[in-house]
PDB file of C-alpha atoms in Angstrom:
ATOM      1  CA  MET A   1      33.776  -0.628   0.424  1.00 77.00           C
ATOM      2  CA  ASN A   2      30.921   0.019  -2.011  1.00 85.00           C
ATOM      3  CA  VAL A   3      29.700  -0.983  -5.446  1.00 88.00           C
ATOM      4  CA  ARG A   4      31.106   2.108  -7.127  1.00 90.00           C
ATOM      5  CA  GLN A   5      34.609   1.256  -5.902  1.00 90.00           C
ATOM      6  CA  LEU A   6      34.330  -2.242  -7.345  1.00 88.00           C
ATOM      7  CA  GLU A   7      33.155  -0.793 -10.646  1.00 89.00           C
ATOM      8  CA  VAL A   8      36.234   1.455 -10.710  1.00 89.00           C
ATOM      9  CA  LEU A   9      38.473  -1.558 -10.099  1.00 88.00           C
ATOM     10  CA  ARG A  10      36.820  -3.507 -12.917  1.00 87.00           C
ATOM     11  CA  THR A  11      37.000  -0.613 -15.390  1.00 89.00           C
ATOM     12  CA  LEU A  12      40.567   0.327 -14.537  1.00 88.00           C
ATOM     13  CA  LEU A  13      41.685  -3.233 -15.267  1.00 86.00           C
ATOM     14  CA  VAL A  14      40.212  -2.859 -18.770  1.00 85.00           C
ATOM     15  CA  THR A  15      41.276   0.712 -19.605  1.00 86.00           C
ATOM     16  CA  GLY A  16      44.520   1.074 -17.640  1.00 83.00           C
ATOM     17  CA  SER A  17      43.994   4.819 -17.031  1.00 84.00           C
ATOM     18  CA  THR A  18      41.910   7.094 -14.841  1.00 89.00           C
ATOM     19  CA  ILE A  19      41.010   9.281 -17.826  1.00 89.00           C
ATOM     20  CA  ALA A  20      39.485   6.426 -19.827  1.00 90.00           C
ATOM     21  CA  THR A  21      37.785   5.035 -16.728  1.00 88.00           C
ATOM     22  CA  ALA A  22      36.288   8.427 -15.923  1.00 91.00           C
ATOM     23  CA  ARG A  23      34.937   8.677 -19.469  1.00 91.00           C
ATOM     24  CA  ALA A  24      33.496   5.167 -19.384  1.00 90.00           C
ATOM     25  CA  MET A  25      31.812   5.637 -15.996  1.00 89.00           C
ATOM     26  CA  GLY A  26      30.650   9.206 -16.455  1.00 92.00           C
ATOM     27  CA  LEU A  27      32.830  10.480 -13.614  1.00 92.00           C
ATOM     28  CA  SER A  28      35.555  13.059 -13.237  1.00 93.00           C
ATOM     29  CA  GLN A  29      39.186  11.894 -13.271  1.00 91.00           C
ATOM     30  CA  SER A  30      39.561  13.100  -9.696  1.00 92.00           C
ATOM     31  CA  GLY A  31      36.424  11.119  -8.764  1.00 92.00           C
ATOM     32  CA  VAL A  32      37.945   7.933 -10.153  1.00 89.00           C
ATOM     33  CA  SER A  33      41.204   8.562  -8.293  1.00 90.00           C
ATOM     34  CA  ARG A  34      39.339   9.205  -5.052  1.00 92.00           C
ATOM     35  CA  LEU A  35      37.313   5.983  -5.345  1.00 92.00           C
ATOM     36  CA  LEU A  36      40.465   4.001  -6.060  1.00 90.00           C
ATOM     37  CA  GLN A  37      42.255   5.534  -3.056  1.00 92.00           C
ATOM     38  CA  GLN A  38      39.275   4.712  -0.848  1.00 92.00           C
ATOM     39  CA  LEU A  39      39.245   1.103  -2.059  1.00 88.00           C
ATOM     40  CA  GLU A  40      42.961   0.695  -1.456  1.00 88.00           C
ATOM     41  CA  ALA A  41      42.573   2.216   2.002  1.00 92.00           C
ATOM     42  CA  ASN A  42      39.661  -0.094   2.840  1.00 89.00           C
ATOM     43  CA  LEU A  43      41.658  -3.137   1.728  1.00 89.00           C
ATOM     44  CA  SER A  44      44.946  -1.859   3.211  1.00 91.00           C
ATOM     45  CA  MET A  45      46.841  -2.761   0.046  1.00 90.00           C
ATOM     46  CA  GLN A  46      48.051  -1.170  -3.160  1.00 90.00           C
ATOM     47  CA  LEU A  47      46.110  -2.303  -6.214  1.00 89.00           C
ATOM     48  CA  PHE A  48      47.840  -0.390  -8.993  1.00 88.00           C
ATOM     49  CA  ALA A  49      51.386   0.791  -9.625  1.00 87.00           C
ATOM     50  CA  ARG A  50      51.802   4.146 -11.375  1.00 81.00           C
ATOM     51  CA  ASP A  51      54.062   4.201 -14.435  1.00 78.00           C
ATOM     52  CA  LYS A  52      54.199   7.312 -16.654  1.00 73.00           C
ATOM     53  CA  GLY A  53      50.504   8.068 -16.352  1.00 69.00           C
ATOM     54  CA  ARG A  54      49.370   4.480 -16.647  1.00 78.00           C
ATOM     55  CA  LEU A  55      48.108   2.239 -13.899  1.00 84.00           C
ATOM     56  CA  ILE A  56      49.601  -1.237 -13.759  1.00 88.00           C
ATOM     57  CA  PRO A  57      47.474  -3.720 -11.754  1.00 88.00           C
ATOM     58  CA  THR A  58      49.249  -5.580  -8.979  1.00 89.00           C
ATOM     59  CA  PRO A  59      48.879  -9.380  -8.728  1.00 88.00           C
ATOM     60  CA  GLU A  60      46.511  -8.741  -5.790  1.00 88.00           C
ATOM     61  CA  ALA A  61      44.302  -6.548  -7.981  1.00 87.00           C
ATOM     62  CA  GLU A  62      44.136  -9.265 -10.631  1.00 85.00           C
ATOM     63  CA  LYS A  63      42.997 -11.829  -8.065  1.00 86.00           C
ATOM     64  CA  LEU A  64      40.468  -9.513  -6.453  1.00 87.00           C
ATOM     65  CA  ALA A  65      39.049  -8.512  -9.826  1.00 81.00           C
ATOM     66  CA  TYR A  66      37.585 -11.986 -10.383  1.00 78.00           C
ATOM     67  CA  ASP A  67      35.521 -11.860  -7.172  1.00 83.00           C
ATOM     68  CA  ALA A  68      34.665  -8.214  -7.806  1.00 85.00           C
ATOM     69  CA  GLU A  69      33.145  -9.256 -11.131  1.00 82.00           C
ATOM     70  CA  LEU A  70      31.088 -11.958  -9.402  1.00 78.00           C
ATOM     71  CA  VAL A  71      29.812  -9.451  -6.834  1.00 85.00           C
ATOM     72  CA  LEU A  72      28.853  -6.942  -9.537  1.00 83.00           C
ATOM     73  CA  ALA A  73      27.144  -9.644 -11.595  1.00 78.00           C
ATOM     74  CA  GLY A  74      25.147 -10.652  -8.514  1.00 82.00           C
ATOM     75  CA  ILE A  75      24.123  -7.040  -7.926  1.00 85.00           C
ATOM     76  CA  ASP A  76      23.039  -6.769 -11.568  1.00 81.00           C
ATOM     77  CA  ARG A  77      20.903  -9.899 -11.188  1.00 74.00           C
ATOM     78  CA  PHE A  78      19.416  -8.517  -7.975  1.00 82.00           C
ATOM     79  CA  THR A  79      18.604  -5.178  -9.628  1.00 81.00           C
ATOM     80  CA  ASN A  80      17.072  -6.852 -12.662  1.00 71.00           C
ATOM     81  CA  LEU A  81      14.975  -9.142 -10.449  1.00 71.00           C
ATOM     82  CA  ALA A  82      13.655  -6.140  -8.531  1.00 75.00           C
ATOM     83  CA  GLN A  83      12.751  -4.462 -11.809  1.00 73.00           C
ATOM     84  CA  ASP A  84      10.961  -7.603 -12.991  1.00 66.00           C
ATOM     85  CA  LEU A  85       9.033  -7.800  -9.716  1.00 68.00           C
ATOM     86  CA  ARG A  86       7.936  -4.180 -10.112  1.00 68.00           C
ATOM     87  CA  SER A  87       6.773  -4.780 -13.658  1.00 63.00           C
ATOM     88  CA  GLY A  88       5.155  -8.136 -12.975  1.00 58.00           C
ATOM     89  CA  ALA A  89       7.496 -10.021 -15.297  1.00 57.00           C
ATOM     90  CA  VAL A  90       8.064 -12.366 -12.368  1.00 59.00           C
ATOM     91  CA  GLY A  91       6.444 -12.451  -8.985  1.00 57.00           C
ATOM     92  CA  PRO A  92       3.726 -14.281  -7.097  1.00 55.00           C
ATOM     93  CA  GLU A  93       2.255 -17.252  -8.897  1.00 63.00           C
ATOM     94  CA  SER A  94      -1.066 -15.392  -8.855  1.00 79.00           C
ATOM     95  CA  VAL A  95      -2.974 -12.488  -7.425  1.00 91.00           C
ATOM     96  CA  ARG A  96      -6.189 -13.719  -5.826  1.00 91.00           C
ATOM     97  CA  ILE A  97      -9.219 -11.475  -5.377  1.00 95.00           C
ATOM     98  CA  ALA A  98     -12.710 -12.053  -4.013  1.00 94.00           C
ATOM     99  CA  LEU A  99     -15.663 -10.112  -5.410  1.00 95.00           C
ATOM    100  CA  PRO A 100     -19.448 -10.155  -5.169  1.00 91.00           C
ATOM    101  CA  ASN A 101     -21.318 -11.839  -7.988  1.00 88.00           C
ATOM    102  CA  SER A 102     -22.699  -8.443  -9.005  1.00 87.00           C
ATOM    103  CA  LEU A 103     -19.259  -7.436 -10.291  1.00 91.00           C
ATOM    104  CA  ALA A 104     -18.636 -10.596 -12.308  1.00 87.00           C
ATOM    105  CA  ASP A 105     -19.935  -9.553 -15.718  1.00 85.00           C
ATOM    106  CA  GLN A 106     -19.980  -5.769 -15.868  1.00 84.00           C
ATOM    107  CA  PHE A 107     -16.862  -4.668 -13.984  1.00 91.00           C
ATOM    108  CA  THR A 108     -14.244  -7.378 -13.496  1.00 94.00           C
ATOM    109  CA  PRO A 109     -13.469  -8.136 -17.180  1.00 95.00           C
ATOM    110  CA  ASP A 110     -12.544  -4.483 -17.828  1.00 94.00           C
ATOM    111  CA  LEU A 111     -10.482  -4.369 -14.623  1.00 95.00           C
ATOM    112  CA  LEU A 112      -8.448  -7.446 -15.517  1.00 95.00           C
ATOM    113  CA  ALA A 113      -7.948  -6.377 -19.134  1.00 95.00           C
ATOM    114  CA  ASP A 114      -6.547  -3.046 -17.923  1.00 93.00           C
ATOM    115  CA  PHE A 115      -4.265  -4.764 -15.407  1.00 93.00           C
ATOM    116  CA  ASP A 116      -3.033  -7.326 -17.931  1.00 91.00           C
ATOM    117  CA  ARG A 117      -1.597  -4.621 -20.172  1.00 90.00           C
ATOM    118  CA  ASP A 118       1.070  -3.813 -17.560  1.00 85.00           C
ATOM    119  CA  PHE A 119       1.302  -7.187 -15.788  1.00 86.00           C
ATOM    120  CA  PRO A 120       0.873  -9.747 -18.592  1.00 85.00           C
ATOM    121  CA  ARG A 121       2.710 -12.540 -16.766  1.00 82.00           C
ATOM    122  CA  VAL A 122       0.786 -12.361 -13.495  1.00 86.00           C
ATOM    123  CA  ARG A 123      -1.958 -14.974 -13.189  1.00 86.00           C
ATOM    124  CA  ILE A 124      -5.222 -13.771 -11.671  1.00 91.00           C
ATOM    125  CA  GLU A 125      -7.541 -15.979  -9.644  1.00 91.00           C
ATOM    126  CA  THR A 126     -11.035 -14.632  -8.994  1.00 93.00           C
ATOM    127  CA  PHE A 127     -13.525 -15.801  -6.364  1.00 92.00           C
ATOM    128  CA  PHE A 128     -17.145 -14.647  -6.598  1.00 91.00           C
ATOM    129  CA  ASP A 129     -19.203 -15.090  -3.441  1.00 87.00           C
ATOM    130  CA  THR A 130     -21.248 -13.462  -0.685  1.00 86.00           C
ATOM    131  CA  SER A 131     -19.861 -10.822   1.671  1.00 86.00           C
ATOM    132  CA  GLY A 132     -19.644 -13.326   4.516  1.00 85.00           C
ATOM    133  CA  ALA A 133     -17.739 -15.804   2.383  1.00 89.00           C
ATOM    134  CA  ILE A 134     -15.447 -13.059   1.055  1.00 92.00           C
ATOM    135  CA  THR A 135     -14.640 -12.004   4.621  1.00 91.00           C
ATOM    136  CA  ARG A 136     -13.676 -15.575   5.499  1.00 90.00           C
ATOM    137  CA  LEU A 137     -11.491 -15.858   2.401  1.00 92.00           C
ATOM    138  CA  ILE A 138      -9.643 -12.697   3.476  1.00 93.00           C
ATOM    139  CA  GLU A 139      -9.321 -13.819   7.106  1.00 91.00           C
ATOM    140  CA  GLN A 140      -7.874 -17.156   6.025  1.00 90.00           C
ATOM    141  CA  ARG A 141      -5.563 -15.394   3.530  1.00 91.00           C
ATOM    142  CA  ILE A 142      -6.891 -17.482   0.683  1.00 90.00           C
ATOM    143  CA  VAL A 143      -7.240 -14.250  -1.309  1.00 93.00           C
ATOM    144  CA  ASP A 144      -5.041 -11.157  -1.342  1.00 93.00           C
ATOM    145  CA  PHE A 145      -7.941  -8.719  -1.101  1.00 96.00           C
ATOM    146  CA  GLY A 146     -11.668  -8.491  -1.656  1.00 96.00           C
ATOM    147  CA  PHE A 147     -14.583  -6.112  -2.222  1.00 95.00           C
ATOM    148  CA  LEU A 148     -16.912  -5.736   0.762  1.00 93.00           C
ATOM    149  CA  ARG A 149     -19.810  -3.679   2.033  1.00 88.00           C
ATOM    150  CA  TYR A 150     -18.918  -1.456   4.969  1.00 86.00           C
ATOM    151  CA  GLU A 151     -21.214  -2.438   7.814  1.00 75.00           C
ATOM    152  CA  GLY A 152     -19.828  -0.063  10.469  1.00 68.00           C
ATOM    153  CA  GLN A 153     -17.546  -2.678  11.962  1.00 64.00           C
ATOM    154  CA  GLN A 154     -15.392  -5.440  10.571  1.00 68.00           C
ATOM    155  CA  SER A 155     -13.562  -8.437  11.893  1.00 74.00           C
ATOM    156  CA  SER A 156     -10.397  -7.379  13.732  1.00 82.00           C
ATOM    157  CA  SER A 157      -8.435  -9.569  11.350  1.00 89.00           C
ATOM    158  CA  VAL A 158      -9.634  -7.599   8.304  1.00 93.00           C
ATOM    159  CA  GLU A 159      -8.625  -4.090   7.209  1.00 93.00           C
ATOM    160  CA  LEU A 160     -11.168  -2.312   4.996  1.00 94.00           C
ATOM    161  CA  GLU A 161     -10.596   0.915   3.073  1.00 94.00           C
ATOM    162  CA  VAL A 162     -13.862   2.595   2.049  1.00 93.00           C
ATOM    163  CA  VAL A 163     -13.671   3.492  -1.641  1.00 94.00           C
ATOM    164  CA  VAL A 164     -17.195   4.317  -2.873  1.00 92.00           C
ATOM    165  CA  SER A 165     -20.657   4.997  -1.520  1.00 90.00           C
ATOM    166  CA  GLY A 166     -24.079   4.857  -3.071  1.00 91.00           C
ATOM    167  CA  ARG A 167     -27.729   5.389  -2.144  1.00 93.00           C
ATOM    168  CA  LYS A 168     -30.740   3.177  -2.666  1.00 96.00           C
ATOM    169  CA  VAL A 169     -32.380   3.672  -6.050  1.00 97.00           C
ATOM    170  CA  CYS A 170     -35.340   2.136  -7.835  1.00 98.00           C
ATOM    171  CA  VAL A 171     -34.672   0.245 -11.061  1.00 97.00           C
ATOM    172  CA  ILE A 172     -37.916   0.673 -12.995  1.00 97.00           C
ATOM    173  CA  PRO A 173     -39.054  -0.801 -16.320  1.00 96.00           C
ATOM    174  CA  ALA A 174     -39.060   2.070 -18.803  1.00 93.00           C
ATOM    175  CA  GLY A 175     -42.760   1.753 -19.606  1.00 90.00           C
ATOM    176  CA  HIS A 176     -43.887   1.625 -15.969  1.00 95.00           C
ATOM    177  CA  PRO A 177     -46.108   4.478 -14.655  1.00 94.00           C
ATOM    178  CA  LEU A 178     -43.530   5.276 -11.934  1.00 96.00           C
ATOM    179  CA  ALA A 179     -40.815   5.831 -14.554  1.00 95.00           C
ATOM    180  CA  GLY A 180     -42.056   9.396 -14.934  1.00 94.00           C
ATOM    181  CA  LEU A 181     -41.293  10.319 -11.306  1.00 96.00           C
ATOM    182  CA  ASP A 182     -38.152  12.233 -10.334  1.00 96.00           C
ATOM    183  CA  ILE A 183     -37.911  10.403  -7.008  1.00 96.00           C
ATOM    184  CA  VAL A 184     -39.739   7.396  -5.604  1.00 97.00           C
ATOM    185  CA  THR A 185     -41.070   7.108  -2.038  1.00 97.00           C
ATOM    186  CA  PRO A 186     -42.492   4.129  -0.122  1.00 97.00           C
ATOM    187  CA  ARG A 187     -46.019   5.464  -0.717  1.00 97.00           C
ATOM    188  CA  ASP A 188     -45.401   5.395  -4.475  1.00 97.00           C
ATOM    189  CA  LEU A 189     -44.531   1.704  -4.126  1.00 97.00           C
ATOM    190  CA  ARG A 190     -47.732   0.654  -2.365  1.00 96.00           C
ATOM    191  CA  ASN A 191     -49.056  -2.538  -4.004  1.00 96.00           C
ATOM    192  CA  ILE A 192     -46.180  -2.497  -6.523  1.00 97.00           C
ATOM    193  CA  PRO A 193     -44.315  -5.807  -7.028  1.00 97.00           C
ATOM    194  CA  LEU A 194     -40.827  -5.343  -5.573  1.00 97.00           C
ATOM    195  CA  ILE A 195     -37.523  -7.070  -6.135  1.00 97.00           C
ATOM    196  CA  LEU A 196     -35.392  -6.846  -2.998  1.00 97.00           C
ATOM    197  CA  THR A 197     -31.938  -7.976  -1.934  1.00 92.00           C
ATOM    198  CA  GLY A 198     -30.029  -8.532   1.284  1.00 84.00           C
ATOM    199  CA  ARG A 199     -32.685 -10.021   3.517  1.00 86.00           C
ATOM    200  CA  ASN A 200     -31.578  -9.782   7.177  1.00 83.00           C
ATOM    201  CA  ARG A 201     -28.659  -7.507   6.241  1.00 84.00           C
ATOM    202  CA  PRO A 202     -28.382  -4.194   8.155  1.00 85.00           C
ATOM    203  CA  THR A 203     -29.201  -2.019   5.130  1.00 89.00           C
ATOM    204  CA  ARG A 204     -32.192  -4.176   4.202  1.00 91.00           C
ATOM    205  CA  MET A 205     -33.507  -3.942   7.759  1.00 93.00           C
ATOM    206  CA  LYS A 206     -33.225  -0.149   7.543  1.00 94.00           C
ATOM    207  CA  LEU A 207     -35.160  -0.230   4.259  1.00 96.00           C
ATOM    208  CA  ASP A 208     -37.880  -2.389   5.810  1.00 96.00           C
ATOM    209  CA  GLU A 209     -38.099   0.063   8.720  1.00 96.00           C
ATOM    210  CA  ILE A 210     -38.540   2.984   6.301  1.00 97.00           C
ATOM    211  CA  PHE A 211     -41.541   1.209   4.782  1.00 97.00           C
ATOM    212  CA  ARG A 212     -42.983   0.473   8.222  1.00 97.00           C
ATOM    213  CA  GLN A 213     -42.656   4.084   9.287  1.00 96.00           C
ATOM    214  CA  ALA A 214     -44.406   5.158   6.083  1.00 96.00           C
ATOM    215  CA  GLY A 215     -47.241   2.727   6.830  1.00 97.00           C
ATOM    216  CA  VAL A 216     -46.646   0.821   3.582  1.00 96.00           C
ATOM    217  CA  THR A 217     -46.634  -2.953   3.400  1.00 96.00           C
ATOM    218  CA  GLN A 218     -44.065  -4.174   0.890  1.00 96.00           C
ATOM    219  CA  THR A 219     -45.321  -6.376  -1.923  1.00 96.00           C
ATOM    220  CA  VAL A 220     -42.221  -8.507  -2.373  1.00 96.00           C
ATOM    221  CA  LYS A 221     -42.407 -10.498  -5.590  1.00 96.00           C
ATOM    222  CA  ILE A 222     -38.781 -11.659  -5.705  1.00 97.00           C
ATOM    223  CA  GLU A 223     -36.122 -12.013  -3.035  1.00 96.00           C
ATOM    224  CA  THR A 224     -32.661 -12.345  -4.560  1.00 93.00           C
ATOM    225  CA  HIS A 225     -29.116 -12.334  -3.334  1.00 86.00           C
ATOM    226  CA  SER A 226     -27.279 -10.407  -6.024  1.00 86.00           C
ATOM    227  CA  ASN A 227     -27.748  -6.908  -7.335  1.00 90.00           C
ATOM    228  CA  ASN A 228     -27.200  -7.843 -10.963  1.00 89.00           C
ATOM    229  CA  SER A 229     -29.977 -10.431 -10.826  1.00 91.00           C
ATOM    230  CA  ALA A 230     -32.318  -7.844  -9.247  1.00 94.00           C
ATOM    231  CA  PHE A 231     -31.432  -5.426 -12.049  1.00 95.00           C
ATOM    232  CA  SER A 232     -32.061  -8.082 -14.694  1.00 94.00           C
ATOM    233  CA  TYR A 233     -35.416  -9.061 -13.185  1.00 96.00           C
ATOM    234  CA  ALA A 234     -36.544  -5.427 -13.254  1.00 96.00           C
ATOM    235  CA  ALA A 235     -35.335  -5.017 -16.843  1.00 95.00           C
ATOM    236  CA  ASN A 236     -37.532  -7.986 -17.780  1.00 95.00           C
ATOM    237  CA  GLY A 237     -40.607  -6.381 -16.234  1.00 94.00           C
ATOM    238  CA  LEU A 238     -40.894  -8.574 -13.146  1.00 96.00           C
ATOM    239  CA  GLY A 239     -41.136  -5.667 -10.750  1.00 96.00           C
ATOM    240  CA  ILE A 240     -39.255  -2.663  -9.403  1.00 97.00           C
ATOM    241  CA  ALA A 241     -35.876  -3.412  -7.877  1.00 97.00           C
ATOM    242  CA  ILE A 242     -34.482  -1.398  -4.983  1.00 97.00           C
ATOM    243  CA  ILE A 243     -30.698  -1.671  -5.029  1.00 95.00           C
ATOM    244  CA  ASN A 244     -27.656   0.484  -4.406  1.00 93.00           C
ATOM    245  CA  SER A 245     -26.887   3.124  -7.036  1.00 93.00           C
ATOM    246  CA  PHE A 246     -23.317   1.856  -7.353  1.00 91.00           C
ATOM    247  CA  PHE A 247     -24.532  -1.490  -8.698  1.00 91.00           C
ATOM    248  CA  ALA A 248     -27.437   0.049 -10.610  1.00 92.00           C
ATOM    249  CA  HIS A 249     -25.077   2.196 -12.689  1.00 89.00           C
ATOM    250  CA  LEU A 250     -22.732  -0.628 -13.621  1.00 87.00           C
ATOM    251  CA  THR A 251     -25.075  -1.591 -16.480  1.00 83.00           C
ATOM    252  CA  LYS A 252     -26.620   0.538 -19.221  1.00 84.00           C
ATOM    253  CA  ASP A 253     -29.963  -0.850 -20.335  1.00 90.00           C
ATOM    254  CA  ALA A 254     -32.577   1.031 -22.393  1.00 92.00           C
ATOM    255  CA  ARG A 255     -35.303  -1.130 -20.859  1.00 94.00           C
ATOM    256  CA  ILE A 256     -35.044   0.544 -17.452  1.00 95.00           C
ATOM    257  CA  VAL A 257     -34.815   3.933 -15.782  1.00 96.00           C
ATOM    258  CA  ILE A 258     -33.147   4.607 -12.445  1.00 96.00           C
ATOM    259  CA  ARG A 259     -34.750   6.917  -9.911  1.00 97.00           C
ATOM    260  CA  PRO A 260     -33.569   7.890  -6.396  1.00 96.00           C
ATOM    261  CA  PHE A 261     -35.411   6.285  -3.507  1.00 97.00           C
ATOM    262  CA  ASP A 262     -36.460   8.725  -0.811  1.00 95.00           C
ATOM    263  CA  PRO A 263     -35.766   8.997   2.100  1.00 95.00           C
ATOM    264  CA  PRO A 264     -32.083   8.457   1.239  1.00 94.00           C
ATOM    265  CA  LEU A 265     -30.466   5.251   2.436  1.00 94.00           C
ATOM    266  CA  THR A 266     -26.741   5.048   1.786  1.00 92.00           C
ATOM    267  CA  GLN A 267     -24.218   2.226   1.787  1.00 90.00           C
ATOM    268  CA  SER A 268     -20.428   2.298   1.506  1.00 92.00           C
ATOM    269  CA  PHE A 269     -18.103  -0.242  -0.097  1.00 93.00           C
ATOM    270  CA  GLY A 270     -14.383  -0.811  -0.017  1.00 94.00           C
ATOM    271  CA  LEU A 271     -11.419  -3.081  -0.539  1.00 96.00           C
ATOM    272  CA  ALA A 272     -10.371  -5.311   2.341  1.00 96.00           C
ATOM    273  CA  LYS A 273      -7.299  -7.378   3.103  1.00 95.00           C
ATOM    274  CA  ALA A 274      -5.921  -9.357   6.027  1.00 94.00           C
ATOM    275  CA  ALA A 275      -4.922  -6.974   8.834  1.00 92.00           C
ATOM    276  CA  GLY A 276      -1.210  -6.255   9.003  1.00 91.00           C
ATOM    277  CA  VAL A 277      -0.382  -8.261   5.875  1.00 92.00           C
ATOM    278  CA  PRO A 278       1.236  -6.228   3.061  1.00 92.00           C
ATOM    279  CA  LEU A 279       0.181  -6.833  -0.524  1.00 92.00           C
ATOM    280  CA  SER A 280       2.651  -7.931  -3.168  1.00 88.00           C
ATOM    281  CA  ILE A 281       3.593  -5.329  -5.762  1.00 86.00           C
ATOM    282  CA  ALA A 282       1.293  -6.960  -8.321  1.00 88.00           C
ATOM    283  CA  ALA A 283      -1.625  -7.203  -5.866  1.00 92.00           C
ATOM    284  CA  GLU A 284      -1.102  -3.586  -4.812  1.00 93.00           C
ATOM    285  CA  ALA A 285      -1.123  -2.499  -8.466  1.00 92.00           C
ATOM    286  CA  LEU A 286      -4.372  -4.386  -9.094  1.00 95.00           C
ATOM    287  CA  SER A 287      -5.866  -2.872  -5.926  1.00 96.00           C
ATOM    288  CA  ARG A 288      -4.973   0.657  -7.111  1.00 95.00           C
ATOM    289  CA  ARG A 289      -6.526   0.049 -10.520  1.00 95.00           C
ATOM    290  CA  MET A 290      -9.674  -1.309  -8.928  1.00 96.00           C
ATOM    291  CA  LYS A 291     -10.029   1.720  -6.648  1.00 95.00           C
ATOM    292  CA  HIS A 292      -9.644   4.034  -9.640  1.00 93.00           C
ATOM    293  CA  MET A 293     -12.263   2.170 -11.662  1.00 93.00           C
ATOM    294  CA  LEU A 294     -14.680   1.947  -8.727  1.00 92.00           C
ATOM    295  CA  ARG A 295     -14.526   5.700  -8.236  1.00 89.00           C
ATOM    296  CA  ASN A 296     -15.285   6.237 -11.905  1.00 86.00           C
ATOM    297  CA  VAL A 297     -18.432   4.144 -11.969  1.00 82.00           C
ATOM    298  CA  GLU A 298     -21.209   6.558 -12.916  1.00 52.00           C
ATOM    299  CA  GLY A 299     -23.771   7.083 -10.208  1.00 44.00           C
ATOM    300  CA  PRO A 300     -22.370   6.564  -6.678  1.00 40.00           C
ATOM    301  CA  GLN A 301     -23.023   9.554  -4.501  1.00 39.00           C
ATOM    302  CA  ASN A 302     -22.357  10.104  -0.832  1.00 34.00           C
TER     303      ASN A 302
END
């Protein structure tokens, strides 16, 4: 027994003929007859008597029709619910994401505005924190997914998909003498006030090693823990910031120029979620939009 057979039963009770039922259901007359025969065979009973081309429902058909209508109504509700879940009309109470502070002002508002056009009824909850805190939020399943640096290895309870990469660049005040260089090396930065991020992080330790190998002592004026603050400090003339190109190109500011740091030092970033835990349809849709927007940020290069 299948849904199509029940639909034939329901329509035949209204029309009284296979021709009218075929027209109403978009089937051939022989198709309607075949479905009816299959239903009668499955139930081991006759549902209609034939009388001069018309079908007369038996008392059994009349009784079964009521439950058939309930079954079909339930299937319609199920189908409509699935459609609403796909569109975000109903679904999880919220989609929860964790992002670094550097994405709070220049990236996330555009992401959520784009998502809201297709999922207007889904509530979004955003957490802005450090990479370590974001990892814990993912591990504890407090958030659906988060944006993380790729450090070469992750917690076994976290799955990370690398989405973008960038190299270290220098964010330089536009009027600074080094703004005229095509690339900037450690020797160019001797005795220059620097704005640095990520102290004790693997990429920062690699940067420090590059300076040591070049025989240049860093003149660190400001240590900060977010890329957007480093960018802002440089734009206000407090020094030259060395940050990842991905974050450097999130903001357009006429007060600064961006120049590659040499030798190249790259860093990858991605979206992470709890290992083995599928995302809801709404969370998956937001994840896809975020990947698309991340890849379209001007500047990141492998």
